[in-house]
XYZ file of C-alpha atoms in Angstrom:
593
model
C 0.000 0.000 0.000
C 1.195 3.523 -0.835
C 2.791 5.073 2.251
C 3.311 8.481 0.643
C 2.693 11.300 3.120
C 0.304 12.738 0.537
C -1.847 9.609 0.279
C -5.465 9.433 1.362
C -7.172 6.228 2.474
C -10.901 5.588 2.121
C -12.954 2.890 3.849
C -16.713 2.864 4.364
C -17.829 6.457 4.888
C -14.398 7.473 6.227
C -11.391 9.153 4.628
C -7.951 9.419 6.248
C -5.972 12.385 4.916
C -2.323 11.591 5.699
C -1.030 14.977 4.530
C -3.284 17.051 6.742
C -3.544 14.519 9.585
C -7.344 14.476 9.345
C -10.062 11.850 9.643
C -13.255 12.721 7.766
C -16.652 11.039 7.711
C -18.751 12.003 4.692
C -16.716 15.188 4.417
C -17.078 16.173 8.092
C -13.876 16.374 10.138
C -13.648 14.101 13.194
C -11.173 15.427 15.733
C -8.492 12.980 16.873
C -5.602 13.460 19.248
C -2.280 13.229 17.340
C -1.264 9.828 18.760
C -4.726 8.386 18.107
C -4.504 9.541 14.483
C -1.034 7.976 14.146
C -2.444 4.692 15.462
C -5.269 4.741 12.918
C -2.954 5.700 10.047
C -0.548 2.875 10.842
C -3.391 0.339 11.024
C -4.912 1.524 7.741
C -1.563 1.491 5.926
C -1.019 -2.081 7.113
C -4.503 -3.146 6.005
C -4.951 -6.911 6.390
C -1.627 -7.439 8.159
C -1.390 -8.142 11.877
C 0.498 -5.364 13.618
C 2.186 -6.504 16.801
C 1.600 -4.393 19.893
C 5.335 -3.818 20.245
C 5.547 -2.659 16.623
C 2.750 -0.144 17.122
C 4.124 1.159 20.401
C 7.642 1.624 19.034
C 6.307 3.542 16.031
C 3.878 5.758 17.931
C 6.003 6.389 21.033
C 9.552 6.025 19.649
C 11.347 7.819 22.467
C 9.031 7.154 25.387
C 8.356 4.123 27.555
C 4.621 3.470 27.750
C 2.524 0.551 28.898
C 0.214 -1.501 26.681
C -2.773 0.184 28.325
C -1.929 3.394 26.435
C -2.272 1.557 23.136
C -5.418 -0.223 24.321
C -6.992 3.145 25.161
C -6.230 4.413 21.646
C -7.790 1.298 20.088
C -10.845 1.658 22.346
C -11.278 5.287 21.305
C -10.856 4.475 17.596
C -13.479 1.740 17.759
C -15.870 4.155 19.413
C -15.207 6.882 16.826
C -15.604 4.452 13.919
C -18.959 3.357 15.326
C -18.130 -0.227 16.252
C -20.463 -1.804 18.786
C -19.275 -4.161 21.501
C -17.976 -7.439 20.022
C -18.309 -6.006 16.498
C -15.171 -5.900 14.350
C -15.964 -4.149 11.074
C -12.670 -2.263 11.143
C -10.269 -3.348 13.892
C -9.784 -6.943 15.009
C -7.831 -7.876 18.128
C -5.462 -10.805 17.740
C -5.238 -12.030 21.360
C -1.765 -11.804 22.819
C -0.310 -10.458 19.573
C -1.762 -7.199 18.302
C -4.352 -5.718 15.950
C -5.416 -5.959 12.311
C -7.390 -3.495 10.180
C -9.858 -5.584 8.157
C -12.037 -3.132 6.181
C -11.454 -2.697 2.440
C -9.237 0.360 1.887
C -8.958 2.472 -1.268
C -5.815 4.609 -1.747
C -5.903 7.981 -3.502
C -3.806 11.132 -3.704
C -4.616 14.267 -1.725
C -4.588 17.667 -3.373
C -1.278 19.367 -4.099
C 0.405 21.004 -1.158
C -0.989 24.447 -0.433
C 1.140 27.417 -1.388
C 1.579 30.721 0.389
C 4.237 33.399 0.608
C 6.467 35.190 3.080
C 5.766 38.877 3.479
C 9.461 39.746 3.448
C 10.488 37.655 0.440
C 7.314 37.857 -1.640
C 8.030 34.355 -2.991
C 5.891 31.258 -2.861
C 6.980 28.277 -0.792
C 5.430 24.863 -0.272
C 3.563 24.694 3.040
C 1.975 21.705 4.679
C -1.264 23.300 5.958
C -0.936 23.271 9.740
C -3.226 20.922 11.599
C -2.722 22.891 14.819
C -2.240 26.551 15.710
C -1.507 28.565 18.837
C -2.341 32.251 19.156
C 0.100 33.892 21.570
C -0.780 36.988 23.615
C 0.138 40.027 21.543
C 2.976 42.248 22.735
C 2.771 45.984 23.119
C 5.229 48.429 21.630
C 4.334 51.020 24.269
C 4.327 50.650 28.046
C 0.921 52.189 28.665
C -0.817 50.899 31.761
C -3.151 48.009 31.015
C -1.640 47.193 27.637
C -0.744 43.628 28.639
C -4.409 42.915 29.301
C -5.284 44.167 25.824
C -2.603 41.915 24.298
C -4.143 38.889 25.980
C -7.554 40.121 24.891
C -6.584 40.213 21.217
C -5.326 36.633 21.455
C -8.416 35.438 23.339
C -10.779 36.996 20.791
C -8.945 35.333 17.898
C -8.889 32.006 19.748
C -12.654 32.238 20.300
C -13.200 32.850 16.581
C -10.792 30.211 15.265
C -11.321 27.434 17.815
C -14.767 26.652 16.451
C -13.300 25.594 13.093
C -13.124 21.845 12.527
C -10.184 21.789 10.113
C -7.604 23.123 12.569
C -6.948 22.592 16.275
C -6.411 25.875 18.118
C -4.875 25.846 21.591
C -7.200 27.411 24.205
C -6.472 30.634 26.055
C -5.565 28.647 29.171
C -2.657 27.102 27.268
C -1.122 30.424 26.168
C -1.810 32.433 29.311
C 1.692 31.781 30.677
C 3.166 33.701 27.745
C 1.274 36.928 28.530
C 3.635 39.799 29.293
C 6.662 37.540 28.908
C 9.576 37.944 26.547
C 9.248 34.514 24.994
C 11.112 32.640 22.301
C 8.307 32.197 19.787
C 9.551 28.918 18.343
C 10.218 27.480 21.800
C 6.654 28.393 22.774
C 5.394 26.601 19.682
C 7.339 23.467 20.549
C 6.113 23.559 24.156
C 2.547 23.883 22.898
C 3.044 21.103 20.353
C 1.631 23.016 17.369
C 2.513 23.264 13.696
C 2.155 27.049 13.489
C 2.005 30.146 15.680
C 0.078 33.374 15.261
C 1.473 36.307 17.199
C 2.095 39.996 16.814
C 2.475 43.504 18.216
C 0.113 46.400 18.732
C 0.513 50.087 19.475
C -1.974 52.740 20.507
C -1.681 56.380 19.444
C -4.505 58.236 21.122
C -7.669 56.830 19.598
C -5.806 54.896 16.898
C -4.428 51.364 17.154
C -2.052 49.513 14.848
C -1.758 45.726 14.973
C 1.002 43.736 13.252
C 0.342 40.011 12.805
C 2.325 37.053 11.520
C 2.008 33.294 11.197
C 5.206 31.318 11.773
C 5.836 27.678 10.935
C 7.248 26.065 14.066
C 9.467 23.397 12.521
C 11.739 25.853 10.691
C 10.731 29.358 11.829
C 9.549 30.407 8.369
C 7.100 33.316 8.239
C 4.103 32.105 6.265
C 2.130 35.328 6.331
C 2.386 38.837 7.769
C 0.146 41.887 7.705
C -0.569 45.231 9.421
C -3.950 46.652 10.399
C -4.819 50.239 11.360
C -8.120 51.208 12.972
C -9.648 53.598 15.467
C -9.664 52.022 18.909
C -13.448 52.330 19.088
C -13.574 50.089 16.000
C -11.016 47.683 17.431
C -13.234 44.660 16.786
C -12.966 45.171 13.028
C -9.290 44.211 13.333
C -10.225 40.902 14.972
C -12.592 40.185 12.087
C -9.986 41.060 9.453
C -7.222 39.007 11.069
C -9.365 35.894 11.543
C -10.747 36.068 7.992
C -7.293 36.469 6.461
C -5.870 33.634 8.568
C -8.583 31.310 7.261
C -7.902 32.454 3.705
C -4.131 32.017 3.944
C -4.442 28.558 5.477
C -6.954 27.630 2.762
C -9.509 26.318 5.245
C -12.859 25.398 3.726
C -15.603 26.542 6.099
C -19.193 25.434 6.441
C -21.956 28.035 6.485
C -22.231 27.888 10.278
C -18.458 28.258 10.647
C -18.496 31.338 8.420
C -21.198 32.860 10.618
C -19.218 32.024 13.748
C -16.122 33.665 12.305
C -17.981 36.924 11.681
C -19.662 36.941 15.079
C -18.507 39.418 17.742
C -19.631 38.824 21.317
C -19.484 42.531 22.184
C -18.730 45.871 20.569
C -18.103 47.561 23.913
C -14.326 47.957 24.501
C -14.719 48.442 28.264
C -16.887 45.336 28.619
C -14.316 43.419 26.596
C -11.501 44.652 28.858
C -13.418 43.652 32.005
C -14.126 40.221 30.525
C -10.452 39.643 29.705
C -9.369 40.684 33.205
C -11.928 38.287 34.655
C -10.719 35.398 32.512
C -7.126 36.168 33.471
C -7.929 35.782 37.170
C -10.247 32.796 36.558
C -7.416 30.933 34.879
C -5.330 31.194 38.045
C -7.795 28.707 39.613
C -7.235 30.039 43.148
C -10.022 31.131 45.528
C -8.832 34.740 45.410
C -8.443 34.611 41.641
C -11.991 33.292 41.277
C -13.369 36.061 43.489
C -11.660 38.691 41.332
C -12.826 36.913 38.204
C -16.368 37.132 39.538
C -16.056 40.884 40.081
C -14.831 41.515 36.544
C -17.425 39.177 35.044
C -20.208 41.099 36.768
C -18.690 44.347 35.528
C -18.603 43.027 31.952
C -22.297 42.062 31.878
C -23.255 45.351 33.538
C -21.465 47.214 30.726
C -22.976 44.963 28.042
C -26.003 42.904 29.154
C -25.943 41.023 25.812
C -22.331 39.823 26.184
C -22.757 36.031 26.006
C -19.101 35.150 26.648
C -19.139 37.204 29.845
C -22.117 35.187 31.107
C -20.205 31.994 30.333
C -17.265 33.352 32.333
C -19.635 33.972 35.249
C -21.091 30.469 34.946
C -17.659 28.849 34.910
C -16.533 30.933 37.886
C -19.572 30.017 39.974
C -19.071 26.367 39.009
C -15.519 26.335 40.335
C -16.419 28.351 43.435
C -19.020 25.733 44.316
C -17.014 22.684 43.316
C -13.254 22.757 43.497
C -12.590 25.384 46.105
C -15.678 25.187 48.331
C -15.660 28.960 48.654
C -19.443 29.085 48.204
C -22.060 26.621 49.424
C -23.276 24.512 46.480
C -26.835 25.794 46.952
C -25.621 29.326 46.305
C -23.004 28.788 43.606
C -24.601 26.294 41.214
C -28.013 27.983 40.730
C -26.123 31.165 39.817
C -23.955 29.208 37.394
C -27.069 27.744 35.778
C -28.732 31.154 35.442
C -25.640 32.640 33.794
C -25.274 29.742 31.328
C -28.968 29.863 30.416
C -28.715 33.622 29.829
C -25.758 33.008 27.500
C -27.842 30.519 25.504
C -30.708 32.998 25.258
C -28.265 35.378 23.571
C -26.541 32.733 21.423
C -28.135 29.239 21.291
C -25.047 27.756 19.574
C -22.519 28.400 22.350
C -20.730 25.155 23.168
C -19.223 26.700 26.287
C -22.671 27.348 27.761
C -23.733 23.721 27.257
C -20.548 22.547 28.987
C -21.322 24.844 31.927
C -24.884 23.501 32.128
C -23.554 19.943 32.019
C -21.287 20.738 34.966
C -24.259 22.016 36.994
C -26.421 19.066 35.942
C -24.136 16.411 37.384
C -22.450 18.326 40.217
C -25.609 19.833 41.709
C -28.756 18.434 40.069
C -27.313 14.907 40.050
C -29.070 14.474 36.724
C -26.580 12.237 34.927
C -28.674 11.822 31.787
C -29.057 15.570 31.245
C -25.379 16.150 32.000
C -24.197 13.633 29.421
C -26.596 15.068 26.838
C -25.275 18.601 27.442
C -21.672 17.405 27.166
C -22.380 15.701 23.846
C -24.016 18.886 22.545
C -21.036 21.000 23.610
C -18.537 18.673 21.938
C -20.634 18.399 18.782
C -20.834 22.191 18.500
C -17.132 22.695 19.234
C -15.061 19.494 18.937
C -11.838 21.297 19.877
C -13.189 22.764 23.133
C -10.715 21.274 25.598
C -12.682 22.201 28.728
C -15.722 20.236 27.516
C -13.594 17.104 27.068
C -11.960 17.775 30.455
C -15.211 18.143 32.377
C -16.756 15.216 30.508
C -13.771 13.133 31.615
C -14.418 14.108 35.238
C -18.099 13.235 34.819
C -17.180 9.797 33.457
C -14.773 9.298 36.355
C -17.528 10.053 38.875
C -19.726 7.535 37.031
C -16.895 4.978 37.334
C -16.620 4.692 33.562
C -12.875 4.895 33.952
C -11.749 3.711 30.528
C -13.933 6.323 28.840
C -12.840 8.938 31.375
C -9.161 8.366 30.654
C -9.771 8.557 26.900
C -11.676 11.836 27.298
C -9.027 13.373 29.552
C -6.233 12.349 27.190
C -8.191 13.929 24.338
C -8.458 17.127 26.391
C -4.707 17.057 27.013
C -4.052 16.610 23.299
C -5.937 19.876 22.784
C -4.323 21.634 25.766
C -1.079 19.753 26.514
C 0.203 22.214 29.128
C -2.914 22.104 31.319
C -1.918 21.214 34.867
C -5.562 20.839 35.909
C -6.226 18.270 33.189
C -3.082 16.243 33.825
C -3.844 16.226 37.558
C -7.405 15.068 36.964
C -6.044 12.263 34.798
C -3.965 11.230 37.806
C -7.067 11.509 39.995
C -9.022 9.213 37.674
C -6.308 6.562 37.929
C -6.506 6.987 41.721
C -10.267 6.366 41.769
C -9.722 3.396 39.436
C -7.184 2.167 42.034
C -4.325 2.167 39.557
C -1.992 3.862 42.011
C 1.268 3.448 40.082
C -0.258 5.022 36.962
C -1.764 7.771 39.089
C 1.562 8.652 40.666
C 3.252 8.693 37.247
C 0.780 11.281 35.942
C 0.990 13.399 39.089
C 4.799 13.387 39.024
C 4.684 14.641 35.430
C 2.489 17.528 36.560
C 4.773 18.417 39.442
C 7.805 18.336 37.154
C 6.178 21.180 35.221
C 5.053 23.107 38.323
C 6.141 21.873 41.736
C 3.705 24.273 43.418
C 0.521 22.950 41.803
C -1.614 22.307 44.868
C -4.099 19.737 43.585
C -1.318 17.464 42.321
C 0.157 17.330 45.855
C -3.350 16.696 47.225
C -4.035 13.668 45.014
C -0.466 12.397 45.392
C -0.895 12.333 49.168
C -4.054 10.248 48.828
C -2.244 7.859 46.467
C 0.684 7.452 48.859
C -1.715 6.750 51.706
C -3.299 3.877 49.748
C 0.162 2.526 48.944
C 0.915 2.312 52.669
C 3.467 5.124 52.571
C 1.902 7.048 55.434
C 4.773 9.392 56.257
C 5.156 10.442 52.606
C 1.396 10.971 52.368
C 1.457 13.315 55.353
C 4.424 15.207 53.878
C 2.684 15.652 50.505
C -0.506 16.864 52.125
C 1.319 19.246 54.462
C 2.945 20.725 51.367
C -0.473 21.095 49.722
C -1.877 22.761 52.851
C 1.027 25.225 52.959
C 0.668 26.102 49.275
C -3.098 26.580 49.607
C -2.902 28.744 52.743
C -5.109 26.366 54.692
C -7.803 25.269 52.237
C -10.279 23.300 54.443
C -10.638 20.461 51.916
C -6.869 19.971 51.926
C -6.616 20.274 55.706
C -9.250 17.554 56.031
C -7.288 15.308 53.686
C -4.172 15.936 55.774
C -6.065 15.100 58.967
C -7.272 11.818 57.457
C -3.709 10.885 56.499
C -2.479 11.797 59.978
C -5.167 9.607 61.559
C -4.306 6.642 59.337
C -0.618 7.191 60.149
C -1.379 7.106 63.915
C -0.715 10.840 64.347
C -4.012 11.169 66.181
C -3.280 14.401 68.049
C -2.506 16.179 64.764
C -5.696 14.835 63.182
C -7.853 15.976 66.111
C -6.197 19.400 66.164
C -7.198 19.948 62.529
C -10.709 18.651 63.260
C -11.086 21.191 66.078
C -9.707 23.969 63.852
C -12.237 23.244 61.106
C -15.127 23.048 63.580
C -14.257 26.510 64.847
C -13.780 27.800 61.304
C -17.226 26.477 60.314
C -18.813 29.071 62.619
C -17.331 31.814 60.419
C -17.577 30.420 56.875
C -18.719 27.464 54.815
C -16.793 24.249 55.445
C -17.847 21.307 53.256
C -19.452 18.609 55.443
C -17.599 16.013 53.367
C -14.354 17.354 54.850
C -15.551 16.656 58.380
C -16.766 13.183 57.365
C -13.378 12.398 55.857
C -11.586 13.161 59.125
C -13.991 11.081 61.225
C -13.610 8.187 58.777
C -9.833 8.341 59.198
C -10.323 8.267 62.964
C -12.624 5.238 62.623
C -15.600 7.162 64.039
C -18.461 5.727 61.977
C -21.387 7.472 63.661
C -19.901 10.954 63.269
C -18.831 10.160 59.701
C -22.409 9.213 58.753
C -23.746 12.354 60.426
C -21.550 14.577 58.262
C -22.061 12.498 55.105
C -25.809 12.914 55.539
C -25.309 16.687 55.667
C -23.085 16.463 52.599
C -25.893 14.764 50.678
C -28.439 17.334 51.875
C -26.211 20.232 50.753
C -25.240 18.487 47.496
C -21.531 18.545 48.276
C -19.785 17.592 45.009
C -17.465 15.135 46.777
C -20.439 12.829 47.386
C -20.242 11.891 43.696
C -16.908 10.106 44.219
C -17.876 8.238 47.395
C -18.518 5.046 45.431
C -14.916 5.089 44.187
C -12.904 6.774 46.912
C -10.828 4.105 48.692
C -10.644 6.276 51.800
C -14.227 5.250 52.553
C -13.636 1.506 52.276
C -14.205 1.316 56.041
C -17.907 1.983 55.376
C -18.289 0.519 51.899
C -20.114 -2.738 52.681
C -22.511 -1.223 55.207
C -26.197 -0.776 54.383
C -26.220 2.845 55.568
C -23.383 3.714 53.203
C -25.132 2.106 50.231
C -28.250 4.089 51.077
C -26.178 7.290 51.103
C -24.895 6.462 47.636
C -28.441 5.952 46.418
C -29.605 9.245 47.920
C -26.497 10.953 46.615
C -27.447 10.319 43.010
C -24.505 8.055 42.216
C -25.490 5.932 39.158
C -26.702 2.528 40.295
C -24.275 0.761 37.965
C -21.473 2.650 39.653
C -22.515 1.886 43.204
């Protein structure tokens, strides 16, 4: 079979475009993580031949040691994408103990000639492999005017919002490029860190009411400038520049857009510069994922919708902020945070019914607070269908699947999210957490160590690592990891409770009871999740008190209830009738319990 990089392979209703690294079904692009696509391409090219597992793993991960489970996850995901039912083998057949064989009839054809573009400096045409992935870096300012860095991030975020809805190219989310805001970065190094084919970046300068923006697209593998342009506008008409840049990028990359994609590209969420600035500031603080950052994000989000009540993206920012305030950081009681998140997401959909981000926010509320698993999964599917490259939707869907104990699907979804946003510490940590709940402690620790290698101060990674070490019987290390997490979080009650549990298990009973007393006193001044108190009493072996607090957790819809069926720290209670009744009342899917 022709292995030319420009070959295309057709089977059934599918077409694999080797040149552009795309899988299409009846002309519609199906998004695949790079390694999943490589797996499919290798299987298709070896049509009819058995590929050994070792052969596949060496080709797909040439410089990395991975376990067979990585390959198995890719095969599982491919079968799901290709529409194979359980025990059906229309495309991929497993040869037990050996490997896999692609069995569908495959037709080989040639893709179109390589696209051509030019460099602005040279004015000459060069062959360009159209990039399958793009990162938009925060724009730099020529001046040092106060607030300019926020505007530079805002330009990037607006372009990301416009381009990330396109199916023919994967665009890294704002969360992935945030670290480059205000920094003097090596552009090509940033591109390699982000794992993209091309970068879009530029400069801007304000002169009174005028603004000039210079933009370029750079190919990462060799640093070649593929396109460059300058735009001049009045600052009050700043949004026209975003439209012009995004339209020219699509044209230069020769992306064929559907009618809905063309409409999305021309859509502006606001024409109010001050509302836009408030929104960007809010997103900047939201992305810090700290309690204080979320509070500031909330302030700016409210300011943005006050300045422009029809600003859909600002309502999504509010919804996402309330979701995290009620879930991850326990800053707000669930009964206060989640209804506000729902209201904000529903308002966004009233303004724009096609917003994938709003459906993802509603899905989060549906399973974290309503405990309506059917509605949540439906909302997630809608979000991903509307915007296949929306990393947060895949991330939150992965967490949902983990809570439902559908671990294999959860891991596949989280790895897909990481393929879209490879630098996300939150996503890599949640992958480690899923392995923890699946009781694959070695795999969990591997993922968490990778996260901490990137940022040794990432609190949640220390939190999950401590729980893993506790289950491995490494009590002293668990206490050390959780003390580190508590220090980094400035005394987050959820983390203190986890530390107290580890201390109790490690026979440091006085330390555990001291934390318990501290949290009881603190609960008279602010919200302390009842789950946290239950966790400490469970560590101390105090069943009656643990059930008392778990009952309160169910009544208040504490999000941690959703993982009770999986969390090994509650194995002390697992076989008891009262615990099973709590799971039933807590909305945990019956198949999971």
